[in-house]
Coordinates of C-alpha atoms in Angstrom, one line a residue:
M1 CA -20.3 46.9 -41.3
R2 CA -17.7 49.6 -42.2
S3 CA -14.8 47.2 -42.6
R4 CA -16.6 44.9 -44.9
Q5 CA -17.6 47.9 -47.1
A6 CA -14.0 48.9 -47.2
W7 CA -12.9 45.5 -48.4
L8 CA -15.6 45.5 -51.1
A9 CA -14.6 48.9 -52.3
L10 CA -10.9 47.9 -52.3
E11 CA -11.8 44.8 -54.4
Q12 CA -13.8 46.9 -56.8
T13 CA -10.9 49.3 -57.2
L14 CA -8.4 46.5 -57.9
R15 CA -10.6 45.2 -60.7
G16 CA -11.1 48.7 -62.1
N17 CA -8.7 51.2 -63.7
N18 CA -7.5 52.9 -60.5
L19 CA -5.2 50.3 -59.1
H20 CA -2.7 52.8 -57.7
Q21 CA -5.4 54.4 -55.5
S22 CA -5.9 51.1 -53.6
L23 CA -2.2 50.4 -53.0
Y24 CA -1.8 52.8 -50.1
K25 CA -4.5 50.7 -48.4
Y26 CA -2.5 47.6 -49.1
F27 CA 0.6 49.3 -47.7
Q28 CA -1.2 50.0 -44.5
L29 CA -2.5 46.4 -44.3
R30 CA 1.0 45.1 -44.9
L31 CA 2.1 47.1 -41.9
E32 CA -0.8 46.1 -39.7
H33 CA -0.2 42.4 -40.2
K34 CA 0.9 40.4 -43.1
S35 CA -1.9 37.8 -42.7
K36 CA -4.6 40.4 -43.1
L37 CA -3.2 41.5 -46.5
N38 CA -2.7 37.9 -47.5
H39 CA -6.2 37.0 -46.4
F40 CA -7.6 39.6 -48.8
L41 CA -5.3 38.8 -51.6
K42 CA -6.0 35.1 -51.5
K43 CA -9.7 35.3 -50.9
K44 CA -10.6 38.2 -53.1
T45 CA -7.9 38.9 -55.7
S46 CA -5.5 36.0 -55.8
R47 CA -4.2 37.1 -59.2
F48 CA -2.3 39.9 -57.5
T49 CA 0.2 38.2 -55.3
T50 CA 3.6 39.2 -56.7
V51 CA 5.2 42.1 -58.4
Q52 CA 4.9 40.2 -61.7
D53 CA 1.2 39.7 -61.2
F54 CA 0.6 43.4 -60.9
T55 CA 2.0 44.0 -64.4
S56 CA -1.1 42.3 -65.7
V57 CA -3.1 45.4 -65.1
G58 CA -1.1 47.3 -67.7
V59 CA 2.1 48.3 -66.1
V60 CA 5.0 46.9 -68.1
F61 CA 8.4 46.6 -66.5
K62 CA 11.7 46.8 -68.4
G63 CA 15.2 46.8 -67.0
D64 CA 16.1 46.1 -63.4
I65 CA 14.1 45.9 -60.2
A66 CA 16.7 46.8 -57.5
R67 CA 16.2 45.1 -54.2
Q68 CA 18.7 46.1 -51.4
G69 CA 19.3 44.3 -48.2
G70 CA 17.3 41.7 -46.3
E71 CA 13.7 41.3 -45.3
N72 CA 14.0 44.0 -42.6
Q73 CA 15.0 46.8 -45.0
L74 CA 13.0 49.0 -47.3
P75 CA 13.3 48.2 -51.0
A76 CA 15.4 50.8 -52.6
A77 CA 17.7 51.4 -55.5
A78 CA 21.3 51.1 -54.7
N79 CA 21.8 54.9 -54.6
G80 CA 18.4 56.4 -54.5
P81 CA 15.4 57.1 -52.3
I82 CA 12.1 55.1 -52.6
S83 CA 10.3 57.8 -54.5
T84 CA 12.9 57.7 -57.3
L85 CA 13.1 53.9 -57.4
N86 CA 13.5 53.1 -61.0
P87 CA 12.4 49.5 -61.3
C88 CA 12.1 49.9 -65.0
N89 CA 14.3 51.7 -67.4
D90 CA 11.2 52.6 -69.2
L91 CA 7.4 52.3 -68.7
E92 CA 5.3 51.4 -71.7
T93 CA 2.5 53.8 -70.9
K94 CA 0.5 56.5 -72.6
G95 CA 0.9 60.1 -71.5
N96 CA 2.9 61.7 -68.8
F97 CA 0.1 61.5 -66.2
E98 CA -0.3 57.8 -66.8
M99 CA 3.4 57.3 -66.6
R100 CA 3.6 59.1 -63.2
E101 CA 0.6 57.2 -61.8
N102 CA 2.1 53.8 -62.9
Q103 CA 5.5 54.7 -61.5
R104 CA 3.8 55.5 -58.2
T105 CA 2.0 52.2 -58.4
I106 CA 5.2 50.2 -59.0
N107 CA 7.0 52.0 -56.2
L108 CA 4.2 51.3 -53.7
V109 CA 3.8 47.7 -54.8
K110 CA 7.5 47.1 -54.1
L111 CA 7.3 48.9 -50.8
M112 CA 4.2 47.0 -49.8
L113 CA 5.7 43.6 -50.6
H114 CA 8.9 44.2 -48.7
R115 CA 8.4 46.7 -46.0
P116 CA 9.0 45.4 -42.4
L117 CA 6.0 44.7 -40.3
Q118 CA 7.4 46.6 -37.4
T119 CA 8.4 50.2 -37.3
G120 CA 10.3 52.3 -34.8
K121 CA 13.2 49.9 -34.8
Q122 CA 16.7 50.4 -36.3
T123 CA 16.6 53.0 -39.0
L124 CA 17.7 52.3 -42.5
P125 CA 20.7 54.6 -42.6
Q126 CA 22.0 53.1 -39.4
A127 CA 21.7 49.6 -40.8
E128 CA 23.4 50.7 -43.9
A129 CA 26.2 52.3 -41.9
E130 CA 26.8 49.0 -40.1
D131 CA 26.7 47.2 -43.4
E132 CA 29.5 49.5 -44.7
K133 CA 31.7 48.5 -41.8
S134 CA 30.9 44.8 -41.7
R135 CA 29.9 43.6 -45.1
D136 CA 31.6 43.2 -48.5
V137 CA 28.7 43.8 -50.8
K138 CA 28.7 42.7 -54.4
R139 CA 25.8 43.5 -56.7
F140 CA 24.9 41.7 -59.9
L141 CA 22.1 43.4 -61.8
R142 CA 20.2 41.5 -64.5
P143 CA 17.4 42.5 -66.8
A144 CA 13.7 41.7 -66.3
F145 CA 12.8 41.5 -62.6
S146 CA 16.3 41.1 -61.4
A147 CA 17.1 42.0 -57.8
D148 CA 20.3 43.0 -56.0
L149 CA 22.4 40.0 -55.1
I150 CA 23.8 40.6 -51.7
L151 CA 26.9 38.7 -50.6
T152 CA 28.1 39.4 -47.0
V153 CA 31.0 38.3 -44.9
K154 CA 28.6 35.6 -43.6
M155 CA 28.0 34.7 -47.3
E156 CA 24.3 35.5 -47.6
L157 CA 22.5 35.3 -50.9
D158 CA 19.3 37.3 -51.0
I159 CA 17.4 37.6 -54.3
Q160 CA 13.7 38.4 -54.8
C161 CA 11.5 38.8 -57.9
E162 CA 14.0 37.6 -60.5
E163 CA 13.3 35.5 -63.6
M164 CA 16.0 32.8 -63.6
S165 CA 17.6 32.2 -67.0
P166 CA 19.7 29.0 -67.3
S167 CA 22.9 31.1 -67.4
R168 CA 21.9 33.1 -64.4
W169 CA 21.0 30.0 -62.5
A170 CA 24.3 28.4 -63.3
E171 CA 26.1 31.5 -62.1
L172 CA 24.3 31.5 -58.8
L173 CA 24.8 27.8 -58.2
T174 CA 28.6 28.5 -57.9
T175 CA 27.9 31.2 -55.3
M176 CA 25.5 29.0 -53.3
K177 CA 28.2 26.4 -52.6
S178 CA 29.6 28.6 -49.8
C179 CA 26.6 30.5 -48.6
K180 CA 25.2 30.3 -45.1
T181 CA 21.9 31.8 -46.1
I182 CA 20.0 31.4 -49.4
R183 CA 16.8 33.4 -50.0
L184 CA 15.2 33.1 -53.5
D185 CA 11.6 34.3 -53.0
D186 CA 9.5 34.9 -56.1
C187 CA 12.2 33.7 -58.5
N188 CA 10.0 31.5 -60.7
L189 CA 11.8 28.4 -59.5
S190 CA 10.4 24.9 -60.3
S191 CA 11.1 21.3 -59.4
S192 CA 14.1 21.2 -61.7
N193 CA 15.8 23.9 -59.7
C194 CA 15.2 21.9 -56.5
E195 CA 17.3 19.1 -57.8
D196 CA 20.3 21.5 -58.0
L197 CA 19.4 22.9 -54.6
S198 CA 19.4 19.4 -53.1
S199 CA 23.0 19.0 -54.3
I200 CA 23.9 22.4 -52.7
I201 CA 22.3 21.3 -49.4
N202 CA 24.3 18.1 -49.5
T203 CA 27.6 19.7 -50.3
N204 CA 27.4 22.9 -48.3
P205 CA 27.5 22.0 -44.6
S206 CA 27.5 25.8 -43.6
L207 CA 24.0 26.4 -45.1
T208 CA 21.6 27.1 -42.2
E209 CA 18.7 29.0 -43.8
L210 CA 16.9 28.3 -47.1
K211 CA 14.0 30.5 -48.1
L212 CA 12.0 29.6 -51.3
N213 CA 8.7 31.3 -50.8
N214 CA 6.3 32.0 -53.7
N215 CA 7.9 29.6 -56.2
E216 CA 6.0 26.8 -58.1
L217 CA 8.1 24.0 -56.6
G218 CA 5.3 21.5 -56.3
D219 CA 5.5 18.2 -54.5
A220 CA 8.1 16.9 -56.9
G221 CA 10.4 19.9 -56.0
V222 CA 10.1 19.2 -52.2
E223 CA 10.9 15.6 -52.8
Y224 CA 14.2 16.7 -54.4
L225 CA 14.9 19.1 -51.5
C226 CA 14.3 16.5 -48.9
K227 CA 16.9 14.1 -50.5
G228 CA 19.5 16.8 -49.6
L229 CA 18.0 17.5 -46.3
L230 CA 18.2 13.9 -45.3
T231 CA 22.0 13.6 -45.9
P232 CA 24.3 13.5 -42.8
S233 CA 26.2 16.6 -43.9
C234 CA 23.0 18.8 -43.8
S235 CA 22.9 21.4 -41.1
L236 CA 19.9 23.4 -42.2
Q237 CA 18.0 25.1 -39.4
K238 CA 15.4 27.3 -41.1
L239 CA 13.2 26.2 -44.1
W240 CA 10.7 28.5 -45.8
L241 CA 8.3 27.0 -48.3
Q242 CA 5.4 29.3 -48.2
N243 CA 3.1 29.4 -51.2
C244 CA 5.0 26.8 -53.2
N245 CA 2.0 24.9 -54.5
L246 CA 2.5 22.0 -52.1
T247 CA -0.2 19.4 -51.2
S248 CA -0.5 16.7 -48.6
A249 CA 1.8 14.6 -50.8
S250 CA 4.7 16.7 -49.6
C251 CA 4.0 16.0 -46.0
E252 CA 5.3 12.5 -46.0
T253 CA 8.8 13.6 -47.2
L254 CA 8.8 16.5 -44.8
R255 CA 7.9 14.1 -42.0
S256 CA 11.0 12.1 -42.8
V257 CA 13.1 15.3 -42.5
L258 CA 11.5 16.3 -39.2
S259 CA 12.1 12.8 -37.8
A260 CA 15.7 12.5 -39.0
Q261 CA 17.1 16.1 -39.0
P262 CA 17.6 17.5 -35.4
S263 CA 19.2 20.7 -36.8
L264 CA 15.9 21.9 -38.3
T265 CA 14.3 24.3 -35.8
E266 CA 12.0 26.4 -38.1
L267 CA 9.5 25.1 -40.7
H268 CA 7.3 27.6 -42.6
V269 CA 4.9 25.9 -44.9
G270 CA 1.9 28.3 -44.9
D271 CA -0.1 29.2 -48.0
N272 CA 0.0 25.6 -49.2
R273 CA -3.0 23.2 -49.6
L274 CA -1.6 20.7 -47.1
G275 CA -5.0 20.0 -45.6
T276 CA -5.8 18.4 -42.3
A277 CA -4.6 15.0 -43.5
G278 CA -1.2 16.3 -44.6
V279 CA -0.5 18.2 -41.4
K280 CA -1.4 15.2 -39.3
V281 CA 1.5 13.4 -41.1
L282 CA 3.7 16.4 -40.2
C283 CA 2.7 16.0 -36.6
Q284 CA 4.0 12.4 -36.7
G285 CA 7.4 13.8 -37.6
I286 CA 7.3 16.4 -34.9
M287 CA 6.5 13.8 -32.3
N288 CA 9.7 11.9 -33.2
P289 CA 12.3 12.3 -30.3
S290 CA 14.9 13.5 -32.8
C291 CA 12.8 16.5 -33.9
K292 CA 13.9 19.7 -32.2
L293 CA 11.4 22.0 -34.0
Q294 CA 10.9 25.5 -32.3
K295 CA 8.8 27.4 -34.9
L296 CA 5.9 26.0 -36.9
Q297 CA 4.0 28.2 -39.4
L298 CA 0.8 26.7 -40.8
E299 CA -1.2 29.7 -42.0
Y300 CA -3.6 29.1 -45.0
C301 CA -3.1 25.4 -45.0
E302 CA -6.9 24.6 -45.3
L303 CA -7.0 23.1 -41.8
T304 CA -10.2 22.2 -40.0
A305 CA -11.2 21.4 -36.5
D306 CA -10.1 17.8 -37.0
I307 CA -6.4 18.8 -36.8
V308 CA -6.4 19.7 -33.2
E309 CA -6.0 16.2 -31.7
A310 CA -2.8 15.7 -33.8
L311 CA -1.5 19.1 -32.9
N312 CA -2.1 18.6 -29.2
A313 CA -0.3 15.2 -29.3
A314 CA 2.7 16.9 -31.0
L315 CA 2.7 19.7 -28.4
Q316 CA 2.7 17.3 -25.6
S317 CA 5.8 15.6 -27.0
K318 CA 7.7 18.7 -28.0
P319 CA 9.0 20.9 -25.2
T320 CA 11.2 22.8 -27.7
L321 CA 8.3 24.3 -29.6
K322 CA 8.2 28.1 -29.1
E323 CA 6.1 29.5 -31.9
L324 CA 2.8 28.2 -33.4
S325 CA 0.9 30.1 -36.2
L326 CA -2.4 28.7 -37.3
S327 CA -4.0 31.9 -38.6
N328 CA -6.5 31.8 -41.5
N329 CA -7.7 28.3 -41.0
T330 CA -11.3 27.4 -40.3
L331 CA -10.9 26.0 -36.8
G332 CA -13.8 27.4 -34.9
D333 CA -14.5 27.7 -31.2
T334 CA -14.7 24.0 -30.4
A335 CA -11.3 23.3 -31.9
V336 CA -9.7 26.4 -30.4
K337 CA -10.9 25.4 -26.9
Q338 CA -9.5 21.9 -27.4
L339 CA -6.2 23.4 -28.6
C340 CA -5.9 25.7 -25.6
R341 CA -6.6 22.9 -23.2
G342 CA -3.7 21.0 -24.9
L343 CA -1.4 24.1 -24.6
V344 CA -2.1 24.4 -20.9
E345 CA -1.2 20.8 -20.3
A346 CA 1.8 20.7 -22.7
S347 CA 5.3 21.0 -21.4
C348 CA 6.4 23.4 -24.2
N349 CA 7.3 27.0 -23.4
L350 CA 5.2 28.7 -26.1
E351 CA 6.3 32.3 -26.8
L352 CA 4.1 33.1 -29.9
L353 CA 0.5 32.0 -30.7
H354 CA -1.2 33.4 -33.8
L355 CA -4.9 32.5 -34.3
E356 CA -6.1 35.3 -36.7
N357 CA -9.2 34.7 -38.7
C358 CA -9.8 31.3 -37.2
G359 CA -13.6 31.7 -36.6
I360 CA -13.1 32.5 -32.9
T361 CA -15.9 34.2 -30.9
S362 CA -16.2 35.1 -27.2
D363 CA -17.0 31.4 -26.5
S364 CA -13.2 30.5 -26.9
C365 CA -11.9 33.4 -24.9
M366 CA -12.0 31.8 -21.4
E367 CA -9.8 29.0 -22.7
I368 CA -7.4 31.4 -24.4
S369 CA -7.3 33.3 -21.1
A370 CA -6.3 30.1 -19.3
V371 CA -3.3 29.8 -21.7
L372 CA -2.3 33.3 -20.8
R373 CA -2.5 32.5 -17.1
N374 CA -0.6 29.2 -17.3
K375 CA 2.0 29.9 -19.9
S376 CA 4.2 32.7 -18.6
S377 CA 6.5 32.2 -21.6
L378 CA 3.7 33.5 -24.0
M379 CA 4.8 36.9 -25.2
D380 CA 3.1 37.4 -28.5
L381 CA -0.7 36.7 -29.0
S382 CA -2.6 37.6 -32.1
V383 CA -6.3 36.9 -32.4
G384 CA -7.2 39.7 -34.9
D385 CA -10.0 39.3 -37.4
N386 CA -12.1 37.2 -35.0
K387 CA -15.4 38.4 -33.6
I388 CA -14.7 38.2 -29.9
G389 CA -16.5 41.4 -29.0
D390 CA -16.4 43.3 -25.8
S391 CA -17.5 40.2 -23.7
G392 CA -14.6 38.1 -25.2
L393 CA -12.1 40.9 -24.5
A394 CA -13.2 41.0 -20.9
L395 CA -12.5 37.3 -20.6
L396 CA -9.1 37.6 -22.3
C397 CA -8.1 40.4 -19.9
Q398 CA -8.6 38.1 -16.9
G399 CA -5.7 36.1 -18.2
L400 CA -3.7 39.1 -19.4
M401 CA -4.0 40.7 -16.0
H402 CA -2.8 37.6 -14.2
P403 CA 0.6 38.1 -12.4
S404 CA 2.1 35.2 -14.3
C405 CA 1.2 36.6 -17.7
K406 CA 4.2 38.3 -19.4
I407 CA 2.6 39.4 -22.7
Q408 CA 4.6 41.8 -24.8
K409 CA 2.7 42.0 -28.1
L410 CA -1.1 41.9 -28.4
W411 CA -2.9 42.1 -31.7
L412 CA -6.7 42.7 -31.5
W413 CA -7.5 44.3 -34.9
D414 CA -11.0 44.0 -36.2
C415 CA -12.4 42.1 -33.2
D416 CA -15.7 44.0 -33.0
L417 CA -14.5 45.9 -29.9
T418 CA -16.2 49.2 -28.8
S419 CA -15.5 51.8 -26.2
A420 CA -16.9 49.4 -23.6
S421 CA -13.7 47.4 -24.0
C422 CA -11.4 50.3 -23.3
K423 CA -11.9 50.2 -19.5
D424 CA -10.4 46.7 -19.4
L425 CA -7.8 47.7 -22.0
S426 CA -6.8 50.8 -20.0
R427 CA -6.3 48.7 -16.9
L428 CA -4.1 46.4 -18.9
I429 CA -2.0 49.2 -20.4
S430 CA -1.5 51.0 -17.1
T431 CA -0.6 47.9 -15.0
K432 CA 1.0 45.3 -17.3
E433 CA 4.6 46.6 -17.5
T434 CA 5.6 43.8 -20.0
L435 CA 3.2 45.0 -22.6
T436 CA 5.0 47.0 -25.3
E437 CA 2.8 46.8 -28.4
I438 CA -1.0 46.7 -29.0
S439 CA -3.0 46.9 -32.2
L440 CA -6.7 47.9 -32.0
I441 CA -7.0 48.8 -35.6
D442 CA -10.5 48.8 -37.1
N443 CA -12.4 48.7 -33.9
N444 CA -15.1 51.2 -33.1
L445 CA -13.5 52.7 -30.0
R446 CA -14.6 56.3 -30.6
D447 CA -13.3 59.3 -28.7
S448 CA -14.6 58.2 -25.3
G449 CA -12.6 54.9 -25.6
M450 CA -9.5 56.7 -26.8
E451 CA -9.6 59.0 -23.9
M452 CA -9.6 56.1 -21.5
L453 CA -6.6 54.6 -23.3
C454 CA -4.8 57.9 -23.0
Q455 CA -5.4 58.1 -19.3
A456 CA -3.7 54.7 -19.0
L457 CA -0.7 55.8 -21.1
K458 CA -0.1 58.5 -18.5
D459 CA 0.3 56.0 -15.7
P460 CA 4.0 55.6 -14.7
K461 CA 3.7 51.8 -14.9
S462 CA 2.8 51.9 -18.6
K463 CA 5.7 50.8 -20.8
L464 CA 3.8 50.7 -24.1
Q465 CA 6.0 51.5 -27.1
E466 CA 3.6 51.0 -30.0
L467 CA -0.1 51.9 -30.3
W468 CA -2.1 51.1 -33.4
V469 CA -5.5 52.8 -33.4
R470 CA -6.0 53.4 -37.2
E471 CA -9.6 53.6 -38.3
C472 CA -11.1 53.6 -34.8
G473 CA -13.8 56.3 -35.3
L474 CA -11.7 59.0 -33.6
T475 CA -12.2 62.8 -34.1
T476 CA -10.7 66.1 -33.0
A477 CA -12.4 65.6 -29.7
C478 CA -9.9 63.0 -28.4
C479 CA -6.8 64.9 -29.5
K480 CA -6.3 66.9 -26.3
A481 CA -6.2 63.6 -24.4
V482 CA -3.8 62.1 -26.9
S483 CA -1.6 65.2 -26.6
S484 CA -1.6 64.9 -22.8
A485 CA -0.5 61.3 -23.0
L486 CA 2.3 62.1 -25.5
S487 CA 3.6 64.8 -23.1
T488 CA 3.6 62.4 -20.2
N489 CA 4.6 59.0 -21.6
K490 CA 8.4 58.6 -22.3
H491 CA 8.2 55.1 -23.7
L492 CA 5.7 55.5 -26.7
K493 CA 7.7 55.4 -29.9
V494 CA 5.2 54.4 -32.6
L495 CA 1.7 55.9 -33.0
H496 CA -0.6 54.8 -35.9
I497 CA -3.6 57.0 -35.7
G498 CA -4.5 57.5 -39.4
E499 CA -7.9 57.0 -41.1
N500 CA -9.5 59.0 -38.3
K501 CA -11.1 62.5 -38.7
L502 CA -8.7 64.4 -36.6
G503 CA -8.5 67.5 -38.8
D504 CA -6.0 70.4 -38.6
T505 CA -7.3 71.4 -35.1
G506 CA -6.8 67.9 -33.8
V507 CA -3.2 67.6 -35.2
E508 CA -2.3 71.1 -33.8
L509 CA -3.3 69.7 -30.4
L510 CA -1.3 66.5 -31.0
C511 CA 1.8 68.6 -31.8
E512 CA 1.6 70.3 -28.4
G513 CA 2.2 66.9 -26.8
L514 CA 4.8 65.9 -29.5
M515 CA 6.8 69.1 -28.7
H516 CA 7.1 68.2 -25.0
P517 CA 10.6 67.0 -23.9
N518 CA 9.1 63.8 -22.5
C519 CA 7.8 62.7 -25.9
N520 CA 10.0 60.3 -27.8
I521 CA 7.9 59.4 -30.8
Q522 CA 9.9 57.9 -33.7
S523 CA 7.1 56.9 -36.1
L524 CA 3.9 58.9 -36.6
W525 CA 1.2 57.9 -39.0
L526 CA -1.5 60.5 -39.9
G527 CA -2.7 59.3 -43.3
N528 CA -6.2 60.3 -44.3
C529 CA -6.9 62.4 -41.3
D530 CA -8.6 65.3 -43.1
L531 CA -5.5 67.5 -42.8
T532 CA -4.8 70.6 -45.0
A533 CA -1.9 73.0 -45.4
G534 CA -3.2 74.8 -42.4
C535 CA -1.4 72.4 -40.0
C536 CA 1.8 72.0 -42.0
A537 CA 3.7 74.8 -40.4
T538 CA 3.2 73.2 -37.0
L539 CA 4.1 69.8 -38.4
A540 CA 7.2 71.3 -40.0
T541 CA 8.2 72.7 -36.6
I542 CA 7.9 69.2 -35.1
M543 CA 10.0 67.7 -37.9
A544 CA 12.8 70.3 -37.4
T545 CA 12.7 70.1 -33.6
K546 CA 12.1 66.5 -32.6
Q547 CA 15.2 64.6 -33.6
C548 CA 13.7 61.4 -32.4
L549 CA 11.1 61.5 -35.2
T550 CA 12.3 59.4 -38.1
E551 CA 9.1 58.4 -39.9
L552 CA 6.1 60.4 -40.8
D553 CA 3.0 59.5 -42.9
L554 CA 0.8 62.3 -44.3
S555 CA -0.7 60.4 -47.2
Y556 CA -4.2 61.0 -48.5
N557 CA -4.4 64.5 -47.0
P558 CA -5.1 67.5 -49.4
L559 CA -1.9 69.4 -48.4
D560 CA -1.4 71.0 -51.8
D561 CA 1.6 73.0 -52.8
E562 CA 1.5 75.2 -49.8
G563 CA 1.6 72.4 -47.3
I564 CA 4.2 70.3 -49.2
R565 CA 6.6 73.3 -49.4
K566 CA 6.4 73.8 -45.6
I567 CA 7.2 70.1 -45.1
C568 CA 10.1 70.4 -47.6
E569 CA 11.5 73.4 -45.8
A570 CA 11.6 71.4 -42.6
L571 CA 13.3 68.5 -44.3
R572 CA 16.1 70.8 -45.6
K573 CA 17.0 71.8 -42.1
P574 CA 20.1 70.0 -40.6
S575 CA 18.1 69.5 -37.3
C576 CA 15.5 67.4 -39.1
N577 CA 16.1 63.7 -38.7
V578 CA 13.0 62.4 -40.6
Q579 CA 14.3 59.6 -42.8
Q580 CA 11.0 58.2 -44.3
L581 CA 8.3 60.6 -45.4
I582 CA 5.2 59.1 -46.9
L583 CA 3.1 61.5 -49.1
Y584 CA 1.1 59.0 -51.2
D585 CA -1.9 60.3 -53.2
I586 CA -1.3 64.0 -52.6
L587 CA -1.6 66.3 -55.6
W588 CA 1.1 69.0 -56.2
S589 CA 2.4 71.0 -59.1
S590 CA 5.4 70.1 -61.3
E591 CA 7.3 72.9 -59.6
V592 CA 6.9 71.3 -56.2
D593 CA 7.7 67.9 -57.7
D594 CA 11.0 69.4 -58.9
E595 CA 11.7 70.7 -55.4
L596 CA 11.0 67.2 -54.0
R597 CA 13.4 65.6 -56.4
A598 CA 16.1 68.2 -55.7
L599 CA 15.6 67.6 -52.0
E600 CA 16.1 63.9 -52.4
E601 CA 19.3 64.5 -54.3
S602 CA 20.6 66.8 -51.6
K603 CA 19.6 64.5 -48.8
P604 CA 19.9 60.9 -50.1
E605 CA 19.3 59.5 -46.6
V606 CA 15.7 60.7 -46.8
K607 CA 13.2 58.3 -48.4
I608 CA 10.1 60.0 -49.8
I609 CA 7.3 57.7 -50.9
S610 CA 5.0 59.6 -53.2

């Protein structure tokens, strides 16, 4: 199967000498869905899970890694675009070419790890403009993996990828005493740090969010944290402990917190070996009347089918629960059927259900469809990376098409769908006005299937805003239909159509639709579409004319100097509003490279990833 071959090739690349060539794939996977990237990282190359881990392949960092803003912003230096991110004051590499390649690797790693999952939302410059008005930002840069420390009016502390020295930790502890939000992901924290954090939780009643993902806290660390969480003065609402080396031993202490702390509404403990036995203990805490949990994230917790009975009991007793994520656990059809029957009977108003890579086939789809029919609150369903096939999709659509279903976001990537599914999908897109986002990535839809989807997009009832059809076996033949849809649909804002053999002729056809006044595309992804410099003049016209277009990906296309210069010419024009331009793995001369750097200096609001 094509997708499996791609994964094997990617794994081989990671273990070879061309790491940077694989990172664009990682970047795309990060955008598609975090769990798909995590699935590959954990199952295939678990040694590459943080920025620090990537240094083991020969890229040596020195100086500062600048990290600006929160989780919904791109990583960028305080005063520079992505392509000129200088996470190291020097790179210990041999030769200019190797230095350039490793610099690109570092930039893309950082982008991959921190880029938001959704595009087409508020742009970075707008967010920064608001920050200028509403925030008092103080930055403290430190050597070796340090990140920007952001202090806002609301007193938020946000640090990622920083090695904590004793003096640095002591400095931060003083700051934490008045913070409302503390985020310390990938900071090499241990159980000893948790003892200090427990004291902060106890003495800072304004603290409502604590995020400690990707730290080796261990069960001992969680035990310290829970001492603070159990104090009467604690008002914590959101707790993130993903990938913290926890086992089932931590679940007893967390159960106590769930039972005694009604302020806690979010618990994220994915990527920990809690096991079925451990999560059963957590469910006991959830069932306590004092527990008011709304969001529960249990991805990669080594759960089996035996967990469902305990989960259903918790669901029955917890009407407050709104989000449940069980992705990447070996549940299987029997367990998923049982879970769905429990969800139908439960009094909770579930809004999000994620069951990616759970061993689901078409056998479970009737029960999932029943959930869609009976839970009008369900707005976000993700069943990607499950082999449901065309027959399973047909069953799902019975629930999706029900008048009571109010689905908004539907993720069906890598579900073994073919063009045969597109008839049902087209009916869904054209009639379900609540549906705003659908991902069909890595399904063999072909041109005939895409043409059916485009016909649906032209229906006035369609309100779809985001369409992800990357690597769906598309060619130039479907581009006229896509163009027609673009010229008709006023709602579509994000189109991911990369990894398809569209060619210059196909993109020229797309641009006809993009130029239409009805088209409001904000984010367009055309990476690895067999494009050349021949289509760049038309793309440049789109960039200079369509002010709604803020993000454009042309990576992995042989545009050469001629094409890049045309793109640069468009970027220089005042009418161009493109703020993020992705040109990864495109070869150009040093002269063109100088032009790009000069352009970045003249338009600092433009982020060029190269």
